[in-house]
Backbone as CSV, one residue per row, in Angstrom:
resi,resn,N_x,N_y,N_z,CA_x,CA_y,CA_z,C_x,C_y,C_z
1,UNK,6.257,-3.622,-30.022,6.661,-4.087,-28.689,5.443,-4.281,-27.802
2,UNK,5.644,-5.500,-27.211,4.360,-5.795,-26.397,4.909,-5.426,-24.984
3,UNK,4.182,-4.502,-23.975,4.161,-4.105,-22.591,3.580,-4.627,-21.852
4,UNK,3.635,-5.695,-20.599,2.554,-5.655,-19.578,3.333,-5.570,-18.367
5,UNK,2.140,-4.663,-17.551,2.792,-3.884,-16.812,1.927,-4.256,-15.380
6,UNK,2.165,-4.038,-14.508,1.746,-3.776,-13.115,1.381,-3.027,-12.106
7,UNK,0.740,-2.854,-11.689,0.236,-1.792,-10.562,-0.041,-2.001,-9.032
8,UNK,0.835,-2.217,-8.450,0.034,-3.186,-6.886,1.193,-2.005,-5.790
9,UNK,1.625,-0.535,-6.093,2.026,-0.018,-4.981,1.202,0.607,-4.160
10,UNK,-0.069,0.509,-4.297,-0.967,1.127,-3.217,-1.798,0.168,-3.170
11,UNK,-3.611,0.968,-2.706,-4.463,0.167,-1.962,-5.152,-0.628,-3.638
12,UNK,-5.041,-0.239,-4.122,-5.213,-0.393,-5.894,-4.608,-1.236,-6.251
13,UNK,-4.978,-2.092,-7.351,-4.069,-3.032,-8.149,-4.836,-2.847,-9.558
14,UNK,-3.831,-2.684,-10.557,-4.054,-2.729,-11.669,-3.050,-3.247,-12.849
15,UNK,-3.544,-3.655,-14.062,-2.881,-4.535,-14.895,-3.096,-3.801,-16.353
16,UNK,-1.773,-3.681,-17.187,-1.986,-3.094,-18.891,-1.310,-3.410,-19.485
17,UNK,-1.691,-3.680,-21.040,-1.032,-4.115,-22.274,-0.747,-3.224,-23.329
18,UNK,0.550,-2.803,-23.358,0.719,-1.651,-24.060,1.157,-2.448,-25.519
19,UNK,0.740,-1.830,-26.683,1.299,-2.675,-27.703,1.746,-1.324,-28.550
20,UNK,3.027,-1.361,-28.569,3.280,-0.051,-29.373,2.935,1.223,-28.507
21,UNK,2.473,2.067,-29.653,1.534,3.109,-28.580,0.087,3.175,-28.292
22,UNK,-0.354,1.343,-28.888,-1.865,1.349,-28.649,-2.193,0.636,-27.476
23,UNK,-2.686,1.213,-26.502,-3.195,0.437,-25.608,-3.974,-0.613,-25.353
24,UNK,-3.981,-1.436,-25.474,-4.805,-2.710,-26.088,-6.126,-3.270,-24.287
25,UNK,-5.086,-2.759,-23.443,-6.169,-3.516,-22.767,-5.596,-2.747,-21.388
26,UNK,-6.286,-2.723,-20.105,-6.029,-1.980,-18.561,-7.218,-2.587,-17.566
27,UNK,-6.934,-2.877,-16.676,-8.154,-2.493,-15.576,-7.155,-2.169,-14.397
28,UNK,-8.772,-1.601,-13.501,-8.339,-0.986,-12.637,-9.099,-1.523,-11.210
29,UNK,-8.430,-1.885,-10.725,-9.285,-2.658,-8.817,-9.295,-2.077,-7.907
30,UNK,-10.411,-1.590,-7.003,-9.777,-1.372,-5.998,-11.050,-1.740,-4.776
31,UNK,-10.801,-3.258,-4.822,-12.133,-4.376,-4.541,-11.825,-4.551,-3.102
32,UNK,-10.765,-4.006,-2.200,-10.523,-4.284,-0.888,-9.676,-5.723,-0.604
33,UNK,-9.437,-6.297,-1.506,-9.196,-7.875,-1.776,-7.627,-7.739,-1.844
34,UNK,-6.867,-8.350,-1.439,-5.078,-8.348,-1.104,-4.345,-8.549,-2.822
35,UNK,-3.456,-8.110,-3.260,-2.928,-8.131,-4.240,-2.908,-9.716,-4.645
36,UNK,-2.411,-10.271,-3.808,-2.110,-11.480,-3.912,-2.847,-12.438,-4.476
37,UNK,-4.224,-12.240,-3.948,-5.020,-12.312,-4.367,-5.670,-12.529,-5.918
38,UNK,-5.835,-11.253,-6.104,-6.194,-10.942,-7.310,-4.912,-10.758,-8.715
39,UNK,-3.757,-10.507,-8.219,-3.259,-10.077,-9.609,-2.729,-11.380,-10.645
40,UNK,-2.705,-12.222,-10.463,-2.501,-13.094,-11.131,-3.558,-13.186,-12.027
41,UNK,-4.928,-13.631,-11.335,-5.966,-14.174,-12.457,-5.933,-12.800,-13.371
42,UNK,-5.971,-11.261,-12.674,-6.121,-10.367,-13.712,-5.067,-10.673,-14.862
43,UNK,-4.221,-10.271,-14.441,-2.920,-10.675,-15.403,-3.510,-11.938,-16.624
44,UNK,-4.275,-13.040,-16.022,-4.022,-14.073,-16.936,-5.241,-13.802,-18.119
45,UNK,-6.313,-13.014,-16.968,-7.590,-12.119,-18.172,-6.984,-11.678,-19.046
46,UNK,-5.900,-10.701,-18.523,-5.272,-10.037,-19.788,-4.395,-10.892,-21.041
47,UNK,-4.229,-11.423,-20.556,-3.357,-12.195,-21.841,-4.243,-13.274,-22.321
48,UNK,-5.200,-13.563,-21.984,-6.418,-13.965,-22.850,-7.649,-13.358,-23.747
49,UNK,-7.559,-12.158,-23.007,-8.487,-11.697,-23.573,-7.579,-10.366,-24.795
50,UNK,-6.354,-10.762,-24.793,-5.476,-10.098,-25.997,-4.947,-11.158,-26.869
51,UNK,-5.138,-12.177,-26.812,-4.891,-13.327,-27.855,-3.343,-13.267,-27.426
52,UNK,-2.219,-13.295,-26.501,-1.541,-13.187,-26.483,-0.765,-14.424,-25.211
53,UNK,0.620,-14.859,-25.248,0.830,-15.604,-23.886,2.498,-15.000,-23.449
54,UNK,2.872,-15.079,-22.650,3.620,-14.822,-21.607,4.937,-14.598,-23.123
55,UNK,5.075,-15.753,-23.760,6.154,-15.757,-24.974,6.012,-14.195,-26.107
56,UNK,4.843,-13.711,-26.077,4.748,-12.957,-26.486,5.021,-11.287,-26.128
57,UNK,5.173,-11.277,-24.765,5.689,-10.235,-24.213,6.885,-9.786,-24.248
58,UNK,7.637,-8.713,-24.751,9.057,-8.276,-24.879,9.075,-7.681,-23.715
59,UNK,8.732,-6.564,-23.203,9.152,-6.193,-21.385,8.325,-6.263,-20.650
60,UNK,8.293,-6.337,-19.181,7.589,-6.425,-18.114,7.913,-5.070,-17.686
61,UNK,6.929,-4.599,-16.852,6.947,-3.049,-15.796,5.958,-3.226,-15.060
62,UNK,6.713,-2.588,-14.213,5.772,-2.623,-12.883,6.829,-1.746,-11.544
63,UNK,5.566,-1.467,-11.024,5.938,-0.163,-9.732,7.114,-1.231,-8.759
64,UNK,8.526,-0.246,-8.899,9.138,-0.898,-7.732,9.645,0.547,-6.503
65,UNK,8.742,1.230,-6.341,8.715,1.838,-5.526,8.908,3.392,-5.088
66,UNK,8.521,4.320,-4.440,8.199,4.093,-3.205,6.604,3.372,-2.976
67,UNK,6.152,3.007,-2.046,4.645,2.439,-1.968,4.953,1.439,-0.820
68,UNK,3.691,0.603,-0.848,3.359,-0.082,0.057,4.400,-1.551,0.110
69,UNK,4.871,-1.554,1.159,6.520,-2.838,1.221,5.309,-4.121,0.653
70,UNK,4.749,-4.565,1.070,3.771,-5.709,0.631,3.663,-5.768,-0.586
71,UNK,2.621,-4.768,-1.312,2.348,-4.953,-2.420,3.306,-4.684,-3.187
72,UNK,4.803,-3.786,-3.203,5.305,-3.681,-3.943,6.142,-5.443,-4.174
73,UNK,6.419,-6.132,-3.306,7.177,-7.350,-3.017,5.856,-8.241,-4.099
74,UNK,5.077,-7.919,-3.820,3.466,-8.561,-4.625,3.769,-8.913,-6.068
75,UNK,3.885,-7.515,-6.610,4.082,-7.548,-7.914,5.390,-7.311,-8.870
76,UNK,6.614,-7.166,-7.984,8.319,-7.423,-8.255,8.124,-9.337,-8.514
77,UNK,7.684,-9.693,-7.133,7.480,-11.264,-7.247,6.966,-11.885,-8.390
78,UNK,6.006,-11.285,-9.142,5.055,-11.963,-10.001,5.767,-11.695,-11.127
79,UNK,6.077,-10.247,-11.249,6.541,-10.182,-12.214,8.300,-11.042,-13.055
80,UNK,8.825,-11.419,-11.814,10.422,-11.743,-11.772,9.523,-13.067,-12.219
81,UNK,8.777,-13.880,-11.572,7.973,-15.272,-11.871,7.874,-15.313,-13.691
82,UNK,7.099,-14.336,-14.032,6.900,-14.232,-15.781,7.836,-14.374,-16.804
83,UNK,8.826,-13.530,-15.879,10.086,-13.103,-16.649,11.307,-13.838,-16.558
84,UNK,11.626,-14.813,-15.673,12.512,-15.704,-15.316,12.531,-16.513,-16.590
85,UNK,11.840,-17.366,-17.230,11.755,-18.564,-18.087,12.683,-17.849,-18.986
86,UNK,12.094,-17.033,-19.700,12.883,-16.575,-20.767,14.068,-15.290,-20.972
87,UNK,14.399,-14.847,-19.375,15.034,-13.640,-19.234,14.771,-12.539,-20.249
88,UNK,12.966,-12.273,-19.822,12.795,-11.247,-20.858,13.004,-9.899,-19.763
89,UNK,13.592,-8.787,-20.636,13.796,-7.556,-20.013,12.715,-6.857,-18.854
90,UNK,12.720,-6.330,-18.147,11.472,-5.834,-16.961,12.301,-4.391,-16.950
91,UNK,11.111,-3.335,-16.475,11.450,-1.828,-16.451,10.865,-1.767,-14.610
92,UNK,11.840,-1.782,-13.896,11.917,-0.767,-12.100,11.146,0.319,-12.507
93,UNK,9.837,0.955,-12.504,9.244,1.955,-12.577,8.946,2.827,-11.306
94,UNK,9.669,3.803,-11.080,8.826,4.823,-10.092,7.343,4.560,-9.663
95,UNK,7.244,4.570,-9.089,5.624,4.535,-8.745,5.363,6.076,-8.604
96,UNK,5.988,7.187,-8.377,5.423,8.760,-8.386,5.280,9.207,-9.988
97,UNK,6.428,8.954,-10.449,6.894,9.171,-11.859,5.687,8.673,-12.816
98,UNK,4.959,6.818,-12.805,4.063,6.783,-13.049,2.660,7.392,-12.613
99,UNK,2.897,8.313,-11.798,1.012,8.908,-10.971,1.279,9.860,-11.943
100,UNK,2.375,10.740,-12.024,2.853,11.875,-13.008,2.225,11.719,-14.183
101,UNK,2.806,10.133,-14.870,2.577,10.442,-16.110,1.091,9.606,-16.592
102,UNK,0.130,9.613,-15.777,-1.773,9.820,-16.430,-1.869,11.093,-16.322
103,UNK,-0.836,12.037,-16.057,-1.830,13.607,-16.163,-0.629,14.468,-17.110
104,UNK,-1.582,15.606,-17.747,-1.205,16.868,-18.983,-2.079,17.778,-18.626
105,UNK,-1.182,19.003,-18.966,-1.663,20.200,-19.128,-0.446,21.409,-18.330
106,UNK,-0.846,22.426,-18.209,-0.369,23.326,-17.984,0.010,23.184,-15.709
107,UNK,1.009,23.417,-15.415,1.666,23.665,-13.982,2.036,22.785,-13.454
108,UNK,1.589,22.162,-12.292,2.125,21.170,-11.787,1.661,20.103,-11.103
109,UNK,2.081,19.027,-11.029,1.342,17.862,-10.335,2.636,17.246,-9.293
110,UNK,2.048,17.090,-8.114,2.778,16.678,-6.716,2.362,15.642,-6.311
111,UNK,3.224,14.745,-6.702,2.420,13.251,-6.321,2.733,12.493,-4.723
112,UNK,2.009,11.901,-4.307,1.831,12.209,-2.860,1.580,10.421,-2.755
113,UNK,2.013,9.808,-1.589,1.650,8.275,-1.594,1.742,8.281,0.273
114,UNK,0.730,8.019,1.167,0.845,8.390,2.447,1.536,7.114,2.937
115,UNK,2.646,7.800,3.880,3.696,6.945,4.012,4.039,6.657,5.856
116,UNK,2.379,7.485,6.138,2.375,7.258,7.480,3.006,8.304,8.119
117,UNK,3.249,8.315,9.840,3.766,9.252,10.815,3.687,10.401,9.928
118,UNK,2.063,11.088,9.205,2.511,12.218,9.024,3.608,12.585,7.709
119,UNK,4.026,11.460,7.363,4.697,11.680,5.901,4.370,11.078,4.896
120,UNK,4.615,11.574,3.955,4.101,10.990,2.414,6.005,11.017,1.394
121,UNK,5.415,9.676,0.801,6.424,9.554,-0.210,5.864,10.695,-1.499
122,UNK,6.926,11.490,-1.670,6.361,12.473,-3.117,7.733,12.796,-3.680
123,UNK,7.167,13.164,-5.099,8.141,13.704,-6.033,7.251,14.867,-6.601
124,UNK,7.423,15.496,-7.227,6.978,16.665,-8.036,7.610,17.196,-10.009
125,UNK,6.624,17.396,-10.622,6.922,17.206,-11.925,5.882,18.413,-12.842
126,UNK,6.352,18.735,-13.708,6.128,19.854,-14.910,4.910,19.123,-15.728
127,UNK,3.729,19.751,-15.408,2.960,18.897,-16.471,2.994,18.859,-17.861
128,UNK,3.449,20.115,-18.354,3.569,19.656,-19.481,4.747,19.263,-20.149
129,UNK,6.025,19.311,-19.306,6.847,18.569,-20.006,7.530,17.110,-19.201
130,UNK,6.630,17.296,-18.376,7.351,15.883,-17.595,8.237,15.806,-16.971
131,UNK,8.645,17.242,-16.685,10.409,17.271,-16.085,10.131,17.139,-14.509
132,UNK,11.044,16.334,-14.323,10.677,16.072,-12.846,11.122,17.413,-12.481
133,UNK,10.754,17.887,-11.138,10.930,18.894,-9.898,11.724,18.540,-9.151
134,UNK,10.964,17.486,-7.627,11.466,17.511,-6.637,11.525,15.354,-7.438
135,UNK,13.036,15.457,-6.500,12.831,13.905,-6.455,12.319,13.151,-5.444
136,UNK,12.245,11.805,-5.734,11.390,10.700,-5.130,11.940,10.559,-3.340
137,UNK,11.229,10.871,-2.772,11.895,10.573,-1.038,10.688,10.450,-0.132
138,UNK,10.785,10.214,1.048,9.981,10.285,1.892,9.838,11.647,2.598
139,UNK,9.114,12.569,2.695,9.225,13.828,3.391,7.593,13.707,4.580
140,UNK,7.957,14.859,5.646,6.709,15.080,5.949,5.504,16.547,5.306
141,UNK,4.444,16.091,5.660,3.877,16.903,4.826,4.087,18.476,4.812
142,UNK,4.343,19.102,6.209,5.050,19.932,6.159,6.302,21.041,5.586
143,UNK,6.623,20.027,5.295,8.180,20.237,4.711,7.950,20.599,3.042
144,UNK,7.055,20.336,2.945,6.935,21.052,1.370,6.171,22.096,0.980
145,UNK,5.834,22.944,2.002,5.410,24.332,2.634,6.066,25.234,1.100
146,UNK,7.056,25.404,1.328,8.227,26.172,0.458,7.845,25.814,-1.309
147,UNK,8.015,24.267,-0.996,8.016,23.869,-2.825,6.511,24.390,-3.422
148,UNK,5.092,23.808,-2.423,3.648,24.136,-2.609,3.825,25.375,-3.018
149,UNK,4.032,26.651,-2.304,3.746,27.925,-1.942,4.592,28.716,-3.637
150,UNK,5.692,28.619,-3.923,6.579,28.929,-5.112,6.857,28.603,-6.185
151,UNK,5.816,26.810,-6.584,6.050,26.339,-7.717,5.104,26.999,-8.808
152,UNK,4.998,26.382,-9.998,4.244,26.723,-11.197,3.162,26.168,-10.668
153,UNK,2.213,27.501,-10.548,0.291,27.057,-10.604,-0.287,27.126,-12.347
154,UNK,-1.232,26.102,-12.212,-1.950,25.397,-11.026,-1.336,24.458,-10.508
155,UNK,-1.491,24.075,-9.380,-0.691,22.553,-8.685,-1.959,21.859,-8.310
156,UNK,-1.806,20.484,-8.431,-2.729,19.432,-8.817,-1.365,18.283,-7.508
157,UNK,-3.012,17.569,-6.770,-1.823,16.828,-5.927,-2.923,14.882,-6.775
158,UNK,-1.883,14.712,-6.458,-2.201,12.929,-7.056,-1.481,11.629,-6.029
159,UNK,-2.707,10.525,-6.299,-2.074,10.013,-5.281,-2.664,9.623,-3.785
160,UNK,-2.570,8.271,-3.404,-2.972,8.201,-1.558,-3.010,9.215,-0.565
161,UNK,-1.774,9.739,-1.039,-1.673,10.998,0.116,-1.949,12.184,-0.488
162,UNK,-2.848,12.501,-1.818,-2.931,13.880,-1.830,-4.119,14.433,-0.697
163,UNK,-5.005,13.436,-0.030,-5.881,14.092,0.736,-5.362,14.931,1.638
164,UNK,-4.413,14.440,2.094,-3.512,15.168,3.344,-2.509,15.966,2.994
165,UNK,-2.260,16.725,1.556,-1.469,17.310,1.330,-3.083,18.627,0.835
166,UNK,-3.887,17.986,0.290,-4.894,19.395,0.410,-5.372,19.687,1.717
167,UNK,-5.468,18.537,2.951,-6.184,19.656,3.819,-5.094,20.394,4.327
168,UNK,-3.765,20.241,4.306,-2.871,21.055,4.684,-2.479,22.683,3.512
169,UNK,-2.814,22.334,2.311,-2.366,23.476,1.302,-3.722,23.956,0.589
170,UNK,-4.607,22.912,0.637,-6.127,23.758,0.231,-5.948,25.776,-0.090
171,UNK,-6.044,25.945,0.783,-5.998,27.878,0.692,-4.840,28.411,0.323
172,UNK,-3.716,27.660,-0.554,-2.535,27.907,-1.197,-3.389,28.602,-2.522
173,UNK,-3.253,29.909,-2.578,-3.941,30.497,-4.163,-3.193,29.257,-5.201
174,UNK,-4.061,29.039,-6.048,-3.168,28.042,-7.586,-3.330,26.589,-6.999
175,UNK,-3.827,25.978,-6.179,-3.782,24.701,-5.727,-5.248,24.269,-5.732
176,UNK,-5.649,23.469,-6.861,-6.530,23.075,-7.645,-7.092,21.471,-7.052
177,UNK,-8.187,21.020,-7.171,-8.803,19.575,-6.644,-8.781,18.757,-7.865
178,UNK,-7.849,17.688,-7.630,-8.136,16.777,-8.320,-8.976,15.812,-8.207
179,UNK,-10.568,15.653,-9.053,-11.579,14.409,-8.272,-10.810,12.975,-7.993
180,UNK,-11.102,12.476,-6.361,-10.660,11.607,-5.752,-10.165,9.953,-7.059
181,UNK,-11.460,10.331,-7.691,-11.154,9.262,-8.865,-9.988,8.773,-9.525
182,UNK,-9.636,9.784,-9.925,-8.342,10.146,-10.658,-7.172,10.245,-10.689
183,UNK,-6.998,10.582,-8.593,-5.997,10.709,-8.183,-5.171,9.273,-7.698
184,UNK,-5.411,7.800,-8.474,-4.492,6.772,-7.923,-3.856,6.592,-9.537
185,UNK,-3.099,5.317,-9.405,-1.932,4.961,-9.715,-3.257,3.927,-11.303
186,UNK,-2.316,4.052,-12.482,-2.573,3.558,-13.546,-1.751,2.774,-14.400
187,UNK,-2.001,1.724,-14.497,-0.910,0.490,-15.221,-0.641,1.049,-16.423
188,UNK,-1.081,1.608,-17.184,-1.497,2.019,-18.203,0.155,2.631,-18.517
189,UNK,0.148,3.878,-17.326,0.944,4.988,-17.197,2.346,4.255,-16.774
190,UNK,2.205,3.217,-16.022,3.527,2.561,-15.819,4.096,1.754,-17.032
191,UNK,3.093,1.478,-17.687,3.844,0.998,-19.391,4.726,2.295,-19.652
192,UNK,3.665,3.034,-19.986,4.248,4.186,-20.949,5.528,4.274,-20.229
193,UNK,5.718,4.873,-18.924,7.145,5.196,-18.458,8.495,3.540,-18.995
194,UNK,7.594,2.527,-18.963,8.509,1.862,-19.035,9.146,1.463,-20.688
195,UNK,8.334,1.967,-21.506,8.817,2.284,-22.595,9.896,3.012,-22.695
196,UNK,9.742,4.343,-22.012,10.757,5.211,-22.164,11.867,4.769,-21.587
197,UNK,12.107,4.093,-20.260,12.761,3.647,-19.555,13.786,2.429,-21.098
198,UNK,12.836,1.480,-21.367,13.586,0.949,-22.602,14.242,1.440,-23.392
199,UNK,13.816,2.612,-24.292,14.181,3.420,-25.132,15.686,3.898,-24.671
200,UNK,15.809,4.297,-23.104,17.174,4.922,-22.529,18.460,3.783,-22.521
201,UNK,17.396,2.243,-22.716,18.478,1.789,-22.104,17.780,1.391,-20.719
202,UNK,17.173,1.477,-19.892,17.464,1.316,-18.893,16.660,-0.035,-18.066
203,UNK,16.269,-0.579,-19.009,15.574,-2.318,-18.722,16.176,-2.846,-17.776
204,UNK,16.166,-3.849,-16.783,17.343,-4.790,-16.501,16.438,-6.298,-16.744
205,UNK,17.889,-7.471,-16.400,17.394,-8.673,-16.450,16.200,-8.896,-15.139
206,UNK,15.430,-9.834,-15.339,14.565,-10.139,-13.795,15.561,-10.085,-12.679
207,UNK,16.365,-10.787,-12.526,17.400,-11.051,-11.156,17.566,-9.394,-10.699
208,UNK,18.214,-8.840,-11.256,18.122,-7.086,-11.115,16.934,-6.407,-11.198
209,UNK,15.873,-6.718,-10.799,14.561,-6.237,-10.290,14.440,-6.143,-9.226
210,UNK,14.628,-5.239,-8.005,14.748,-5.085,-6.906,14.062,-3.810,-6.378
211,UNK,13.443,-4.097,-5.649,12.414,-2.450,-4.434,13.410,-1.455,-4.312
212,UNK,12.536,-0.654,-4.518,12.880,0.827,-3.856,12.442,1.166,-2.723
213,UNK,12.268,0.726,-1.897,11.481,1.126,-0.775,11.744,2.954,0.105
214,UNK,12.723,3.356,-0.019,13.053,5.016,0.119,13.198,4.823,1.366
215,UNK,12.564,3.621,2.394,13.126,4.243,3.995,12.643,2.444,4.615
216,UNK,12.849,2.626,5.818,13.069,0.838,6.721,11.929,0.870,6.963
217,UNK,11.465,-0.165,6.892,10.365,-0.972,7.058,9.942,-0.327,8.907
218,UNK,8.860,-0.439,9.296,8.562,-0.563,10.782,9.167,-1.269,11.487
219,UNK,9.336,-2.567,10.952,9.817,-3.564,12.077,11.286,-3.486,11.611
220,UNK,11.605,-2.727,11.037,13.282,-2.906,10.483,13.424,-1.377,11.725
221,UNK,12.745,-0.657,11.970,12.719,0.653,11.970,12.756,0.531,13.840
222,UNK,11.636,-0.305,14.489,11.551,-0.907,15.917,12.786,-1.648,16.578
223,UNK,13.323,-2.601,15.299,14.698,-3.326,15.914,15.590,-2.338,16.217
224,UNK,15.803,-1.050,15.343,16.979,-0.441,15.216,16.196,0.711,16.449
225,UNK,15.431,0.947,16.971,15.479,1.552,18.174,15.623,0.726,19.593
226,UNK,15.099,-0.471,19.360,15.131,-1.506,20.425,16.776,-1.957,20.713
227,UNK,17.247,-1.702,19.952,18.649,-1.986,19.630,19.689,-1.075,20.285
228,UNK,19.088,0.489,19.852,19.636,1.613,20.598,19.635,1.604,22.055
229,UNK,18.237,1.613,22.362,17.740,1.342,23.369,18.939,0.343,24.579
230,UNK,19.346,-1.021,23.564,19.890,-1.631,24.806,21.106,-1.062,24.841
231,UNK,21.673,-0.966,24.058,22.890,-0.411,23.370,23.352,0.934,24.971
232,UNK,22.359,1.888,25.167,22.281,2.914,25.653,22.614,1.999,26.873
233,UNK,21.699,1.545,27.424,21.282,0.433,28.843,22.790,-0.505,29.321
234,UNK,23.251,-0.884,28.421,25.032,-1.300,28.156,25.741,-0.753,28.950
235,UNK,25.790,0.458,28.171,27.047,1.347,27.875,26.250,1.877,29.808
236,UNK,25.456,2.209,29.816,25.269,3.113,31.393,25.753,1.940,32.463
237,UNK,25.609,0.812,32.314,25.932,-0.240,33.426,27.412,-0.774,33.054
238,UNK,28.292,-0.323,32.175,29.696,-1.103,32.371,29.925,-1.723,31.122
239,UNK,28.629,-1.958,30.419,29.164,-2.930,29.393,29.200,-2.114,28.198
240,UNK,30.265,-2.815,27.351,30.603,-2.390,26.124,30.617,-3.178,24.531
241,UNK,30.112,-3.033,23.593,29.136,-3.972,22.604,30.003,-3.150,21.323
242,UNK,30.477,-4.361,21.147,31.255,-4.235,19.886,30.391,-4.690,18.738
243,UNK,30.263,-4.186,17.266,28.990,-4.156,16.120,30.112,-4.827,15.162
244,UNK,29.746,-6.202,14.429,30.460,-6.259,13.299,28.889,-6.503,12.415
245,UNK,28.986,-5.613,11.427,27.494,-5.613,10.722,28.154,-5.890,9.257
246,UNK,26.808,-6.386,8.798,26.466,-6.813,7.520,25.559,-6.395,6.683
247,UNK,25.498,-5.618,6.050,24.733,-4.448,5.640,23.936,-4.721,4.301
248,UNK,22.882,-5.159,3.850,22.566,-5.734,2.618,21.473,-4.254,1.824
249,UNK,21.724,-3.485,1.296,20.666,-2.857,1.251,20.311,-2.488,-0.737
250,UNK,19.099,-3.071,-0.667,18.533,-3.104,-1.936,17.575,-1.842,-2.030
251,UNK,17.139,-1.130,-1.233,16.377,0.128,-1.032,16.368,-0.026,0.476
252,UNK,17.350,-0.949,1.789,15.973,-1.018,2.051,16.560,-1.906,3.033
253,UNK,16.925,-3.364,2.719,16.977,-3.812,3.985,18.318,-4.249,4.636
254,UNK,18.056,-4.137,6.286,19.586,-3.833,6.916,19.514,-5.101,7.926
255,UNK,20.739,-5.913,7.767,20.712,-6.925,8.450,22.203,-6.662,9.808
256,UNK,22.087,-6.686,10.774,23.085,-6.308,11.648,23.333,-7.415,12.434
257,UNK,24.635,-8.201,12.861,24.840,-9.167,13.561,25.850,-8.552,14.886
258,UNK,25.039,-8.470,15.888,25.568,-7.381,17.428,26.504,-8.623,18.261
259,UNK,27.638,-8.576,18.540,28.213,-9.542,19.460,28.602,-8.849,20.574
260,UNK,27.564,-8.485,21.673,28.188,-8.060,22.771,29.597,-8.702,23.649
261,UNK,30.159,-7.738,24.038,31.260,-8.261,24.612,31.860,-7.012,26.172
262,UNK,31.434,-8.248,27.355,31.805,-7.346,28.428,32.755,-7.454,28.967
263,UNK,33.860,-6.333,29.594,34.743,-5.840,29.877,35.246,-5.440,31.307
């Protein structure tokens, strides 16, 4: 089985060819340059420089989320593009689940993706058997005070946001430095999961390739207070605003059609 896979949920973009269980080919970017940018020609390195073309690929994988709304839309896009002609199968990969699985050994790894205001998207997982812990959500860094402090040491944080999960747990006895190197996201690792993901069953067609995004966008996030906001401003002066909404949500996005009506 031929794998190529994707990497564009953080500041990183990376591209891999899993063939079987031999890894045939990976790189890794992190050139400051917009996904958009770059992942195509990588992509097309790769399938040249593996003697291989687009017909030859049995699944696609790639990070559909939590991570960055851009880049994840980056490489869902490219990838649905590859995979359309021939409705070849694609694997929705975790993006924590893949930080998880480039690392082994003994306790635990807390994968961390900074998700802004002070929170990070994380999940948490058993290094040596892979069993997830905590699942995939948006939390603040705080809030995992409890899980840090009681899980299996050593704990190893991975990931955009592990900086801000060590300067907060640093002096946690059992909470170990992972070099900065090490700690992003690997195409490599998103094959492998998406193997397994195959193996379950759990492929879908391109059309059913859709974000995870775990929480609303900013500007999805601004309307719906700007919204409150008038909503509040209404209701104090007399008027009353009846909501017939339309709710579309793929991880993620919320479309609302407001018909005020005064009384």
């Amino acid at each position: 089985m031929n794998i190529l896979a994707v990497d564009t949920a953080g500041k990183t973009a990376g591209v891999a060819l899993l063939q079987d269980d031999r890894l045939l080919y990976e790189v890794y970017l992190d050139g400051g340059m917009t996904h958009s940018e770059t992942l195509m020609p990588m992509i097309d390195t790769c399938l040249k420089l593996c003697g291989l073309t687009c017909a030859d690929i049995d699944l696609y994988a790639v990070n559909a989320g939590p991570g960055s709304f851009t880049g994840l839309r980056i490489g869902l896009a490219a990838v649905k593009g590859l995979a359309f002609p021939r409705e070849t199968l694609c694997a929705p990969v975790s993006t924590l689940e893949a930080l998880a699985a480039a690392h082994t050994g003994e306790g635990t790894v807390l994968c961390a993706l900074d998700a802004r205001r002070a929170q990070v998207y994380s999940a948490a997982f058993d290094l040596a058997t892979h069993t997830r812990l905590l699942d995939d959500d948006a939390r603040a860094v705080t809030d995992l005070a409890d899980f840090v402090e009681n899980c299996k040491k050593p704990l190893f944080f991975v990931g955009d946001g592990a900086g801000l999960c060590y300067n907060k747990y640093s002096n946690v006895p059992g909470v170990l430095q992972t070099p900065p190197a090490l700690r992003g996201g690997r195409a490599a690792a998103v094959a492998l999961v998406a193997k397994q993901m195959a193996a379950a069953g759990q492929a879908v067609l391109p059309e059913a390739l859709l974000p995870d995004y775990h929480r609303l966008s900013q500007a999805e996030r601004e309307r719906a207070e700007r919204l409150a906001a008038e909503a509040a401003a209404n209701n104090k002066n007399g008027t009353v605003t009846t909501h017939r909404e339309r709710t579309f949500f793929h991880g993620k996005t919320h479309r609302t059609c407001r018909r005020p009506r005064r009384i």
